[in-house]
Short mmCIF file of C-alpha atoms in Angstrom, two decimals:
data_model
loop_
_atom_site.label_atom_id
_atom_site.label_comp_id
_atom_site.label_asym_id
_atom_site.label_seq_id
_atom_site.Cartn_x
_atom_site.Cartn_y
_atom_site.Cartn_z
CA MET A 1201 9.13 142.24 -179.57
CA ASN A 1202 7.64 142.62 -183.05
CA GLY A 1203 5.83 145.75 -184.23
CA ASP A 1204 2.30 144.39 -183.96
CA GLY A 1205 2.73 143.29 -180.36
CA GLU A 1206 4.26 146.64 -179.45
CA LEU A 1207 1.40 148.43 -181.18
CA LEU A 1208 -1.16 146.48 -179.15
CA TYR A 1209 0.77 147.19 -175.96
CA ASP A 1210 0.89 150.89 -176.78
CA LEU A 1211 -2.82 150.85 -177.53
CA LEU A 1212 -3.35 149.75 -173.94
CA VAL A 1213 -0.97 152.15 -172.22
CA ALA A 1214 -0.44 155.03 -174.66
CA PRO A 1215 -3.47 154.97 -176.96
CA ARG A 1216 -3.00 158.39 -178.58
CA ARG A 1217 0.52 157.57 -179.74
CA ALA A 1218 -0.52 154.11 -180.92
CA LEU A 1219 -3.55 155.34 -182.84
CA ARG A 1220 -1.44 158.03 -184.53
CA ARG A 1221 0.93 155.30 -185.75
CA ILE A 1222 -1.97 153.12 -186.86
CA ALA A 1223 -3.52 156.00 -188.78
CA GLN A 1224 -0.18 156.76 -190.45
CA ASN A 1225 0.47 153.12 -191.41
CA GLU A 1226 -3.16 152.44 -192.44
CA SER A 1227 -2.69 148.75 -191.59
CA LEU A 1228 -6.17 147.69 -192.66
CA VAL A 1229 -5.70 143.90 -192.58
CA GLN A 1230 -4.65 143.90 -188.93
CA ALA A 1231 -7.47 146.35 -188.13
CA LEU A 1232 -9.94 144.03 -189.85
CA LEU A 1233 -8.70 141.08 -187.79
CA VAL A 1234 -8.98 143.02 -184.52
CA ALA A 1235 -12.48 144.29 -185.42
CA ALA A 1236 -13.75 140.89 -186.62
CA GLY A 1237 -12.46 139.19 -183.48
CA GLY A 1238 -14.12 141.81 -181.29
CA CYS A 1239 -17.46 141.51 -183.13
CA LEU A 1240 -17.37 137.71 -182.96
CA LEU A 1241 -16.62 137.79 -179.26
CA VAL A 1242 -19.49 140.17 -178.50
CA LEU A 1243 -21.88 138.00 -180.52
CA LEU A 1244 -20.78 134.85 -178.73
CA LEU A 1245 -21.21 136.42 -175.32
CA LEU A 1246 -24.56 137.96 -176.25
CA SER A 1247 -25.95 134.69 -177.59
CA GLU A 1248 -24.67 132.79 -174.55
CA SER A 1249 -26.37 135.24 -172.22
CA GLY A 1250 -29.69 134.81 -174.07
CA TRP A 1251 -29.86 138.35 -175.42
CA MET A 1252 -30.36 137.17 -178.98
CA GLY A 1253 -33.48 135.09 -178.57
CA GLY A 1254 -32.64 132.38 -176.09
CA GLU A 1255 -29.82 129.94 -175.62
CA GLN A 1256 -30.91 127.85 -178.57
CA ALA A 1257 -29.41 130.58 -180.74
CA ALA A 1258 -25.99 130.20 -179.11
CA TRP A 1259 -23.09 128.79 -181.10
CA ASN A 1260 -25.16 128.85 -184.24
CA GLY A 1261 -22.54 129.16 -187.00
CA GLY A 1262 -24.74 130.97 -189.50
CA LEU A 1263 -25.92 133.44 -186.91
CA LEU A 1264 -22.37 134.18 -185.80
CA VAL A 1265 -21.03 134.65 -189.31
CA GLY A 1266 -24.01 136.81 -190.28
CA GLY A 1267 -23.78 138.85 -187.09
CA CYS A 1268 -20.04 139.30 -187.50
CA ALA A 1269 -20.53 140.47 -191.08
CA LEU A 1270 -23.17 142.91 -189.87
CA GLY A 1271 -20.79 144.17 -187.18
CA LEU A 1272 -18.09 144.76 -189.79
CA VAL A 1273 -20.55 146.55 -192.06
CA GLY A 1274 -21.47 148.67 -189.04
CA TRP A 1275 -17.79 149.47 -188.52
CA LEU A 1276 -17.45 150.51 -192.19
CA LEU A 1277 -20.62 152.59 -192.12
CA SER A 1278 -19.85 154.33 -188.86
CA THR A 1279 -16.36 155.14 -190.10
CA ALA A 1280 -17.82 156.55 -193.31
CA VAL A 1281 -20.30 158.69 -191.40
CA TRP A 1282 -17.63 159.90 -188.96
CA HIS A 1283 -15.31 160.69 -191.88
CA LEU A 1284 -17.97 162.83 -193.53
CA THR A 1285 -18.87 164.54 -190.27
CA ALA A 1286 -15.22 165.20 -189.42
CA GLU A 1287 -14.67 166.73 -192.87
CA LEU A 1288 -17.77 168.86 -192.41
CA LEU A 1289 -16.43 170.10 -189.09
CA GLY A 1290 -13.15 171.16 -190.68
CA GLY A 1291 -10.96 168.11 -190.07
CA THR A 1292 -8.50 166.85 -192.66
CA GLY A 1293 -7.61 163.18 -192.89
CA ARG A 1294 -8.07 159.98 -194.86
CA ALA A 1295 -11.05 157.67 -194.42
CA SER A 1296 -8.79 154.60 -194.68
CA ALA A 1297 -6.65 155.94 -191.82
CA LEU A 1298 -9.75 156.35 -189.67
CA LEU A 1299 -10.91 152.87 -190.70
CA ALA A 1300 -7.64 151.38 -189.48
CA ALA A 1301 -7.73 153.34 -186.22
CA THR A 1302 -11.36 152.49 -185.43
CA GLY A 1303 -10.68 148.85 -186.30
CA TYR A 1304 -7.96 148.73 -183.66
CA ALA A 1305 -10.34 150.55 -181.30
CA HIS A 1306 -12.25 147.24 -181.02
CA LEU A 1307 -9.41 145.94 -178.82
CA PRO A 1308 -11.16 146.68 -175.48
CA LEU A 1309 -13.96 144.30 -176.49
CA TYR A 1310 -11.54 141.40 -175.92
CA PHE A 1311 -11.56 142.26 -172.23
CA LEU A 1312 -15.22 141.17 -172.09
CA LEU A 1313 -13.91 137.62 -172.18
CA PRO A 1314 -12.29 137.63 -168.71
CA LEU A 1315 -15.32 139.47 -167.34
CA ALA A 1316 -17.62 136.76 -168.71
CA ALA A 1317 -15.32 134.07 -167.35
CA ALA A 1318 -15.39 135.68 -163.90
CA ALA A 1319 -19.19 135.83 -163.97
CA ILE A 1320 -19.34 132.16 -165.00
CA LEU A 1321 -16.89 131.00 -162.34
CA ARG A 1322 -18.53 132.96 -159.53
CA PRO A 1323 -22.13 133.74 -160.46
CA GLN A 1324 -22.77 135.72 -157.28
CA GLY A 1325 -24.26 139.16 -156.84
CA ALA A 1326 -21.04 141.07 -156.18
CA VAL A 1327 -19.07 139.43 -159.01
CA ILE A 1328 -21.95 139.88 -161.47
CA ALA A 1329 -22.26 143.53 -160.44
CA LEU A 1330 -18.51 144.03 -160.90
CA ALA A 1331 -18.63 142.26 -164.26
CA LEU A 1332 -21.47 144.52 -165.39
CA LEU A 1333 -19.50 147.51 -164.22
CA GLY A 1334 -16.57 146.12 -166.19
CA VAL A 1335 -18.75 145.89 -169.30
CA VAL A 1336 -19.65 149.55 -168.91
CA GLY A 1337 -15.94 150.29 -168.50
CA VAL A 1338 -15.07 148.35 -171.67
CA VAL A 1339 -17.72 150.20 -173.66
CA ALA A 1340 -16.48 153.53 -172.30
CA TRP A 1341 -12.89 152.53 -173.14
CA LYS A 1342 -13.88 151.66 -176.72
CA CYS A 1343 -15.70 154.97 -177.09
CA TRP A 1344 -12.62 156.75 -175.76
CA LEU A 1345 -10.44 154.99 -178.36
CA ASP A 1346 -12.92 155.92 -181.12
CA LEU A 1347 -12.78 159.51 -179.95
CA LEU A 1348 -8.98 159.48 -179.97
CA ALA A 1349 -9.00 157.82 -183.40
CA VAL A 1350 -11.08 160.67 -184.84
CA SER A 1351 -9.03 163.24 -182.98
CA VAL A 1352 -5.61 162.03 -184.19
CA THR A 1353 -6.72 161.18 -187.74
CA TYR A 1354 -8.31 164.58 -188.43
CA ARG A 1355 -6.25 166.65 -185.99
CA LEU A 1356 -9.36 167.75 -184.18
CA SER A 1357 -9.72 168.72 -180.54
CA CYS A 1358 -11.34 166.16 -178.22
CA ALA A 1359 -14.49 168.29 -177.99
CA LYS A 1360 -14.85 168.40 -181.77
CA ALA A 1361 -14.06 164.69 -182.03
CA LEU A 1362 -16.82 164.01 -179.49
CA LEU A 1363 -19.23 166.04 -181.59
CA VAL A 1364 -18.22 163.96 -184.63
CA LEU A 1365 -19.01 160.75 -182.73
CA LEU A 1366 -22.29 162.03 -181.36
CA MET A 1367 -23.55 163.68 -184.54
CA PRO A 1368 -25.06 160.50 -186.09
CA TRP A 1369 -26.83 159.68 -182.81
CA LEU A 1370 -28.09 163.22 -182.41
CA THR A 1371 -29.41 163.09 -185.97
CA LEU A 1372 -31.08 159.74 -185.28
CA ALA A 1373 -32.59 161.00 -182.04
CA ALA A 1374 -33.94 164.07 -183.80
CA THR A 1375 -35.42 161.89 -186.55
CA TRP A 1376 -37.03 159.55 -184.00
CA LEU A 1377 -38.45 162.49 -182.12
CA LEU A 1378 -39.88 163.83 -185.35
CA ILE A 1379 -41.43 160.45 -186.21
CA ILE A 1380 -42.92 160.02 -182.74
CA LEU A 1381 -44.34 163.53 -182.80
CA THR A 1382 -45.79 163.00 -186.27
CA VAL A 1383 -47.32 159.63 -185.33
CA GLY A 1384 -48.55 161.04 -182.03
CA LEU A 1385 -50.19 164.01 -183.69
CA GLN A 1386 -51.75 161.73 -186.27
CA LEU A 1387 -53.14 159.44 -183.57
CA VAL A 1388 -54.51 162.38 -181.60
CA TRP A 1389 -56.07 163.69 -184.81
CA GLU A 1390 -57.67 160.29 -185.58
CA GLY A 1391 -58.59 159.36 -182.02
CA MET B 912 11.10 142.64 -171.93
CA ARG B 913 8.50 144.05 -169.53
CA LYS B 914 6.13 144.72 -172.43
CA LYS B 915 6.61 141.16 -173.66
CA ILE B 916 5.78 139.68 -170.24
CA ILE B 917 2.67 141.81 -169.90
CA LEU B 918 1.48 140.85 -173.36
CA ILE B 919 2.10 137.15 -172.69
CA LEU B 920 0.21 137.39 -169.41
CA LEU B 921 -2.68 139.12 -171.14
CA ALA B 922 -2.73 136.49 -173.88
CA ALA B 923 -2.75 133.73 -171.23
CA LEU B 924 -5.64 135.46 -169.43
CA MET B 925 -7.62 135.68 -172.66
CA LEU B 926 -6.92 132.05 -173.50
CA ALA B 927 -7.96 130.84 -170.04
CA SER B 928 -11.12 132.96 -170.23
CA ALA B 929 -11.92 131.60 -173.68
CA VAL B 930 -11.56 128.06 -172.37
CA ILE B 931 -13.91 128.79 -169.44
CA VAL B 932 -16.55 130.47 -171.62
CA GLY B 933 -16.22 127.79 -174.29
CA TRP B 934 -16.51 125.00 -171.74
CA ARG B 935 -19.61 126.60 -170.29
CA GLY B 936 -21.13 126.92 -173.78
CA TRP B 937 -20.38 123.31 -174.63
CA HIS B 938 -21.42 122.01 -171.23
CA GLY B 939 -24.60 124.10 -171.31
CA HIS B 940 -25.54 122.44 -174.56
CA GLN B 941 -24.99 118.96 -173.18
CA ALA B 942 -27.33 119.63 -170.27
CA GLN B 943 -30.81 118.19 -170.22
CA LYS B 944 -33.41 120.85 -169.78
CA ILE B 945 -37.07 121.55 -169.24
CA ALA B 946 -38.69 123.92 -171.72
CA VAL B 947 -41.28 126.31 -170.34
CA ILE B 948 -43.78 127.60 -172.89
CA HIS B 949 -46.38 130.19 -171.99
CA LEU B 950 -49.91 130.50 -173.28
CA ASP B 951 -51.49 133.75 -172.14
CA GLY B 952 -54.85 135.23 -173.05
CA VAL B 953 -57.54 134.21 -175.46
CA ILE B 954 -56.58 131.38 -177.82
CA VAL B 955 -56.72 132.77 -181.34
CA GLY B 956 -55.41 131.12 -184.47
CA GLY B 957 -53.01 132.72 -186.90
CA ARG B 958 -50.05 134.99 -186.47
CA GLY B 959 -51.58 137.55 -184.13
CA GLN B 960 -50.06 141.00 -184.22
CA SER B 961 -47.09 141.35 -186.52
CA GLY B 962 -44.28 143.75 -185.83
CA LEU B 963 -41.09 144.67 -187.62
CA PHE B 964 -39.23 141.53 -186.56
CA GLY B 965 -41.82 139.29 -184.95
CA GLU B 966 -45.36 138.56 -184.06
CA SER B 967 -47.30 137.84 -180.90
CA GLY B 968 -50.72 136.75 -179.78
CA GLY B 969 -51.68 134.01 -182.28
CA THR B 970 -51.24 130.26 -181.91
CA ASP B 971 -48.79 130.09 -184.85
CA GLN B 972 -46.07 131.36 -182.55
CA LEU B 973 -47.02 128.85 -179.85
CA ILE B 974 -46.90 126.00 -182.38
CA ARG B 975 -43.49 127.22 -183.56
CA GLN B 976 -42.22 127.11 -179.98
CA LEU B 977 -43.56 123.58 -179.57
CA HIS B 978 -41.74 122.60 -182.77
CA GLN B 979 -38.52 124.14 -181.44
CA ALA B 980 -38.89 122.23 -178.19
CA ARG B 981 -39.51 119.02 -180.12
CA ASP B 982 -36.44 119.50 -182.31
CA ASP B 983 -34.21 120.62 -179.44
CA ASP B 984 -32.22 117.62 -178.23
CA GLU B 985 -31.50 119.29 -174.89
CA VAL B 986 -35.18 119.47 -174.03
CA ARG B 987 -36.44 116.38 -172.27
CA ALA B 988 -39.77 117.74 -171.07
CA VAL B 989 -42.04 120.68 -171.76
CA VAL B 990 -44.07 122.58 -169.19
CA LEU B 991 -46.98 124.40 -170.77
CA ARG B 992 -47.97 127.29 -168.54
CA ILE B 993 -51.60 128.11 -169.34
CA ASN B 994 -53.30 131.33 -168.32
CA SER B 995 -56.25 131.44 -170.66
CA PRO B 996 -60.06 131.63 -170.57
CA GLY B 997 -60.23 129.65 -173.82
CA GLY B 998 -60.82 130.83 -177.35
CA SER B 999 -61.32 129.44 -180.80
CA ALA B 1000 -61.96 125.69 -181.10
CA PRO B 1001 -59.88 125.16 -184.27
CA ALA B 1002 -56.95 127.04 -182.75
CA ALA B 1003 -57.11 124.96 -179.54
CA GLN B 1004 -57.41 121.79 -181.59
CA GLU B 1005 -54.41 122.74 -183.72
CA VAL B 1006 -52.21 123.35 -180.67
CA GLY B 1007 -53.58 120.21 -178.99
CA GLU B 1008 -52.51 118.12 -181.98
CA GLU B 1009 -49.00 119.57 -181.71
CA LEU B 1010 -48.88 118.67 -178.02
CA ILE B 1011 -49.80 115.10 -178.87
CA LYS B 1012 -47.08 114.99 -181.56
CA LEU B 1013 -44.63 116.34 -178.98
CA ARG B 1014 -45.56 113.52 -176.61
CA ASP B 1015 -45.29 111.00 -179.45
CA SER B 1016 -41.72 112.20 -180.02
CA GLY B 1017 -40.87 110.88 -176.57
CA LYS B 1018 -40.95 114.13 -174.61
CA ILE B 1019 -42.95 114.66 -171.47
CA VAL B 1020 -45.58 117.40 -171.56
CA VAL B 1021 -46.83 118.81 -168.27
CA THR B 1022 -49.42 121.55 -167.89
CA SER B 1023 -49.25 124.17 -165.19
CA MET B 1024 -52.43 126.19 -164.82
CA GLY B 1025 -52.15 129.79 -163.73
CA ASP B 1026 -55.14 131.97 -162.81
CA MET B 1027 -57.36 130.29 -165.35
CA ALA B 1028 -57.21 127.41 -167.80
CA ALA B 1029 -60.79 127.06 -168.85
CA SER B 1030 -62.52 125.69 -171.92
CA GLY B 1031 -60.00 125.86 -174.81
CA GLY B 1032 -57.29 126.19 -172.15
CA TYR B 1033 -58.50 122.93 -170.66
CA TRP B 1034 -58.58 121.33 -174.13
CA LEU B 1035 -54.81 121.90 -174.30
CA ALA B 1036 -54.26 120.77 -170.72
CA ALA B 1037 -56.08 117.52 -171.50
CA CYS B 1038 -53.49 116.82 -174.21
CA SER B 1039 -50.62 116.73 -171.69
CA ASP B 1040 -49.22 113.90 -169.57
CA ARG B 1041 -49.95 115.55 -166.25
CA ILE B 1042 -51.88 118.60 -165.10
CA TYR B 1043 -50.93 120.87 -162.20
CA ALA B 1044 -53.31 123.55 -160.94
CA ASN B 1045 -53.42 125.92 -158.01
CA PRO B 1046 -56.31 125.19 -155.62
CA THR B 1047 -57.99 128.43 -156.68
CA THR B 1048 -57.31 128.15 -160.41
CA LEU B 1049 -60.44 128.44 -162.51
CA THR B 1050 -60.69 125.54 -164.91
CA GLY B 1051 -63.21 123.27 -166.56
CA SER B 1052 -65.86 125.13 -168.60
CA ILE B 1053 -65.80 122.18 -170.97
CA GLY B 1054 -68.23 123.06 -173.70
CA VAL B 1055 -68.80 124.99 -176.88
CA TYR B 1056 -70.90 127.93 -177.94
CA ILE B 1057 -71.30 129.94 -181.08
CA PRO B 1058 -72.24 133.53 -180.29
CA TYR B 1059 -75.10 135.16 -182.12
CA ALA B 1060 -76.94 138.44 -181.67
CA ASN B 1061 -79.99 139.66 -183.52
CA TRP B 1062 -79.74 143.41 -184.01
CA GLU B 1063 -82.65 143.66 -186.39
CA GLU B 1064 -84.66 145.99 -184.15
CA LEU B 1065 -81.65 148.21 -183.54
CA PHE B 1066 -80.99 148.46 -187.27
CA LYS B 1067 -84.61 149.46 -187.81
CA LYS B 1068 -84.35 152.18 -185.17
CA VAL B 1069 -81.27 153.72 -186.74
CA GLY B 1070 -82.64 153.33 -190.26
CA ILE B 1071 -80.34 150.67 -191.62
CA GLN B 1072 -81.87 148.25 -194.05
CA GLN B 1073 -79.32 145.71 -195.13
CA GLU B 1074 -79.92 143.81 -198.32
CA LYS B 1075 -78.01 140.82 -199.62
CA ILE B 1076 -77.74 138.93 -202.84
CA LYS B 1077 -76.77 135.43 -201.77
CA SER B 1078 -75.89 132.23 -203.53
CA GLY B 1079 -77.85 130.00 -201.15
CA PRO B 1080 -80.44 130.34 -198.37
CA HIS B 1081 -77.94 129.75 -195.57
CA LYS B 1082 -75.02 131.77 -196.88
CA ASP B 1083 -75.72 134.53 -194.34
CA ILE B 1084 -76.38 132.20 -191.44
CA LEU B 1085 -75.72 133.92 -188.06
CA SER B 1086 -76.12 137.27 -189.74
CA PRO B 1087 -77.09 139.88 -187.10
CA ASP B 1088 -79.60 141.69 -189.28
CA ARG B 1089 -82.28 138.98 -189.32
CA PRO B 1090 -83.63 136.33 -186.97
CA MET B 1091 -82.35 132.80 -187.29
CA THR B 1092 -84.73 130.27 -188.81
CA ALA B 1093 -85.58 127.03 -187.02
CA GLU B 1094 -83.70 125.09 -189.65
CA GLU B 1095 -80.62 127.25 -189.22
CA ARG B 1096 -80.81 126.93 -185.47
CA GLN B 1097 -80.78 123.17 -185.88
CA MET B 1098 -77.78 123.37 -188.23
CA VAL B 1099 -75.81 125.53 -185.80
CA GLN B 1100 -76.76 123.25 -182.92
CA GLN B 1101 -75.43 120.29 -184.92
CA MET B 1102 -72.14 122.14 -185.44
CA VAL B 1103 -71.91 122.89 -181.72
CA ASP B 1104 -72.70 119.28 -180.88
CA ASP B 1105 -70.05 118.05 -183.32
CA ILE B 1106 -67.33 120.28 -181.84
CA TYR B 1107 -68.53 119.40 -178.34
CA GLY B 1108 -68.25 115.71 -179.19
CA GLN B 1109 -64.65 116.24 -180.37
CA PHE B 1110 -63.87 118.16 -177.17
CA ILE B 1111 -65.34 115.34 -175.06
CA GLN B 1112 -63.26 112.81 -176.99
CA VAL B 1113 -60.03 114.78 -176.39
CA VAL B 1114 -60.74 115.05 -172.65
CA ALA B 1115 -61.79 111.39 -172.39
CA GLU B 1116 -58.60 110.21 -174.10
CA GLY B 1117 -56.34 112.64 -172.26
CA ARG B 1118 -57.79 111.95 -168.82
CA SER B 1119 -58.46 108.22 -169.34
CA MET B 1120 -62.16 108.65 -168.63
CA THR B 1121 -65.19 107.32 -170.42
CA PRO B 1122 -66.94 109.85 -172.67
CA GLU B 1123 -70.05 109.42 -170.55
CA ARG B 1124 -68.18 110.46 -167.42
CA VAL B 1125 -66.72 113.48 -169.20
CA ARG B 1126 -70.19 114.49 -170.42
CA GLN B 1127 -71.38 114.45 -166.80
CA LEU B 1128 -68.67 116.95 -165.89
CA ALA B 1129 -68.82 118.92 -169.12
CA ASP B 1130 -71.99 120.95 -168.76
CA GLY B 1131 -69.97 124.12 -169.18
CA ARG B 1132 -69.47 124.86 -165.51
CA VAL B 1133 -66.24 126.21 -164.10
CA TYR B 1134 -64.36 124.32 -161.39
CA THR B 1135 -61.71 125.45 -158.96
CA GLY B 1136 -58.39 123.66 -159.04
CA SER B 1137 -59.17 121.64 -155.92
CA GLN B 1138 -62.65 120.67 -157.22
CA ALA B 1139 -61.08 119.66 -160.54
CA LYS B 1140 -58.57 117.47 -158.72
CA GLU B 1141 -61.34 115.66 -156.85
CA LEU B 1142 -63.15 115.08 -160.14
CA GLY B 1143 -60.04 113.81 -161.90
CA LEU B 1144 -59.70 116.74 -164.27
CA VAL B 1145 -56.40 117.74 -162.64
CA ASP B 1146 -53.61 115.47 -161.34
CA GLU B 1147 -51.78 117.59 -158.78
CA LEU B 1148 -52.19 120.82 -156.88
CA GLY B 1149 -49.14 123.04 -157.20
CA ASN B 1150 -47.57 126.02 -158.88
CA LEU B 1151 -45.29 126.38 -161.90
CA TYR B 1152 -42.20 125.25 -159.97
CA ASP B 1153 -43.99 122.14 -158.75
CA ALA B 1154 -44.91 121.40 -162.35
CA ILE B 1155 -41.28 121.85 -163.43
CA ASP B 1156 -40.10 119.51 -160.68
CA GLY B 1157 -42.81 117.04 -161.65
CA ALA B 1158 -41.80 117.21 -165.32
CA ALA B 1159 -38.16 116.68 -164.37
CA ALA B 1160 -39.05 113.65 -162.28
CA MET B 1161 -41.16 112.18 -165.08
CA ALA B 1162 -38.30 112.77 -167.55
CA GLY B 1163 -35.82 111.14 -165.17
CA LEU B 1164 -33.76 114.29 -164.60
CA GLU B 1165 -31.91 114.42 -161.33
CA GLY B 1166 -30.41 117.24 -159.28
CA LYS B 1167 -31.03 120.90 -159.91
CA VAL B 1168 -33.12 121.17 -163.03
CA GLU B 1169 -32.13 123.60 -165.74
CA TRP B 1170 -35.02 125.14 -167.62
CA LYS B 1171 -35.34 127.60 -170.37
CA GLU B 1172 -38.25 129.74 -171.36
CA TYR B 1173 -39.37 129.80 -174.95
CA GLY B 1174 -40.89 132.96 -176.33
CA ARG B 1175 -39.28 135.17 -173.73
CA SER B 1176 -39.10 138.66 -175.13
CA THR B 1177 -35.59 139.97 -175.61
CA PRO B 1178 -34.97 143.72 -175.27
CA TRP B 1179 -34.61 143.81 -179.05
CA GLN B 1180 -37.98 142.11 -179.59
CA MET B 1181 -39.60 144.41 -177.07
CA LEU B 1182 -38.49 147.33 -179.22
CA THR B 1183 -39.46 145.83 -182.56
CA GLY B 1184 -42.07 143.15 -181.92
CA GLY B 1185 -45.80 143.15 -182.52
CA ASP B 1186 -46.59 144.73 -179.17
CA ALA B 1187 -44.40 147.74 -179.88
CA GLN B 1188 -47.12 149.52 -181.81
CA SER B 1189 -49.71 149.10 -179.07
CA VAL B 1190 -47.15 150.12 -176.45
CA LEU B 1191 -46.37 153.26 -178.45
CA ARG B 1192 -50.06 153.98 -178.88
CA GLN B 1193 -50.70 153.44 -175.18
CA TRP B 1194 -47.74 155.61 -174.25
CA LEU B 1195 -48.79 158.45 -176.51
CA LEU B 1196 -52.52 158.33 -175.93
CA GLY B 1197 -52.70 156.66 -172.51
CA PRO B 1198 -54.11 159.66 -170.67
CA LEU B 1199 -56.73 160.23 -173.36
CA LEU B 1200 -58.06 156.68 -173.33
CA PRO B 1201 -61.16 156.02 -171.18
CA ASN B 1202 -59.95 152.47 -170.53
CA ASN B 1203 -57.12 150.27 -171.65
CA GLY B 1204 -57.33 148.94 -175.16
CA ALA B 1205 -60.41 150.95 -176.09
CA LEU B 1206 -58.85 151.80 -179.39
CA GLN B 1207 -57.47 148.36 -180.09
CA GLY B 1208 -60.59 146.35 -180.75
CA GLY B 1209 -62.42 148.75 -183.03
CA ALA B 1210 -65.61 150.61 -182.23
CA MET B 1211 -68.01 147.70 -182.44
CA ALA B 1212 -67.49 143.99 -182.14
CA LEU B 1213 -69.73 142.13 -184.53
CA PRO B 1214 -70.65 138.56 -183.58
CA ALA B 1215 -67.92 136.27 -184.78
CA ARG B 1216 -68.93 133.71 -187.38
CA THR B 1217 -66.55 131.13 -186.06
CA ALA B 1218 -66.63 127.39 -185.94
CA GLY B 1219 -67.00 127.54 -182.19
CA GLU B 1220 -66.01 129.53 -179.16
CA LEU B 1221 -64.51 127.71 -176.23
CA ARG B 1222 -64.95 130.25 -173.50
#
């Protein structure tokens, strides 16, 4: 079996070891392919399910390309933010290594495809519920891989890696809270 | 070897899943569908409330949805679900024209009346191929009025003396700070009569009645759905699903009908759309508000100087 296939297999069964190898090799092209495929798949499934403004938006080439590009920009940005946060928290590692590792961390998204297929083939309550549960599992799996990617790239403990992942969200939440409080106070003052 | 087999099996699973999802996507787009478009609330022209990524409330959005339905090859018929007491005459006329264009493009347009489809709401209904109403739906109210209030005495009491420099004697017609002259009253009445005549014409053409017959029914009164059916203002009694089935039958669709709703708010739009601001305001200040929407309309509603109110 070639190296890429083995790497993907290891990512499924021994993710820490696989991500360490990915971070060492910094194989960015393969990471880009995995991430782009994952983003495209999510967009296709979202547009099919009507989450992006109705079914008329489905299979719209421009929308898919644009959405995929946005997803990839999101991957780049989140990696950059995580890199900065990890450095701030005392980790040492290369941003390109993290970029490769988080790119490969999109792999669980491919498992949305069989879940969607199951829901299409048997659109009944129990199957839909299981598929939704599966979606939650896939998202959790991806988050777990992101956490491992940060942990192995910067040699941080899992707790610190979790803090790195959550820091942007905590900052956003704090900002939102501040905005809502400011707007609320202003409205109370005016009203 | 074991790794290879597992990877091949996984690849086969992905491929089979992709085929199923892809087939569903392709098949879904070959299906013939009924579009359901909602009109809720007072009919007002323009874009309504604008948000970060969308707008809601004005007829521009409704017209855009009608355009989408017209351009969508999957859509064979449109069900317009009306829940409206009426509104602005130009806005109703604008949407009515779009409904006629939609019918001219070869698509069936069926109206389903909800709680109320009166006045401007009925104007739109009259532009469709068939009208469904519930027996207790409030409809009719075919007529026009232009609101006017004379607050001259109130202004005097509070010490307001408004002065105007105007280009012509009628530039401030319908102004609330002075009484209307007999000549102005006649001018406004002529405007009302003109719009009323256009309304009568739309109903007469849409319902295949003579204008004289429509004028007999159009004294402004409200009818229930069952009364309207007896008078020929409504075709069938039934709910939204009956209207969808009727539209499918008229469009020649057989079996279980697929329908899709236009203008349905996605979770993303709910977060960023025009209503988000009012939701936030309501959420923050809800307990402080004496009644819903007290802060939304402003402190005082001045009489609208519109071309006509259909309510």
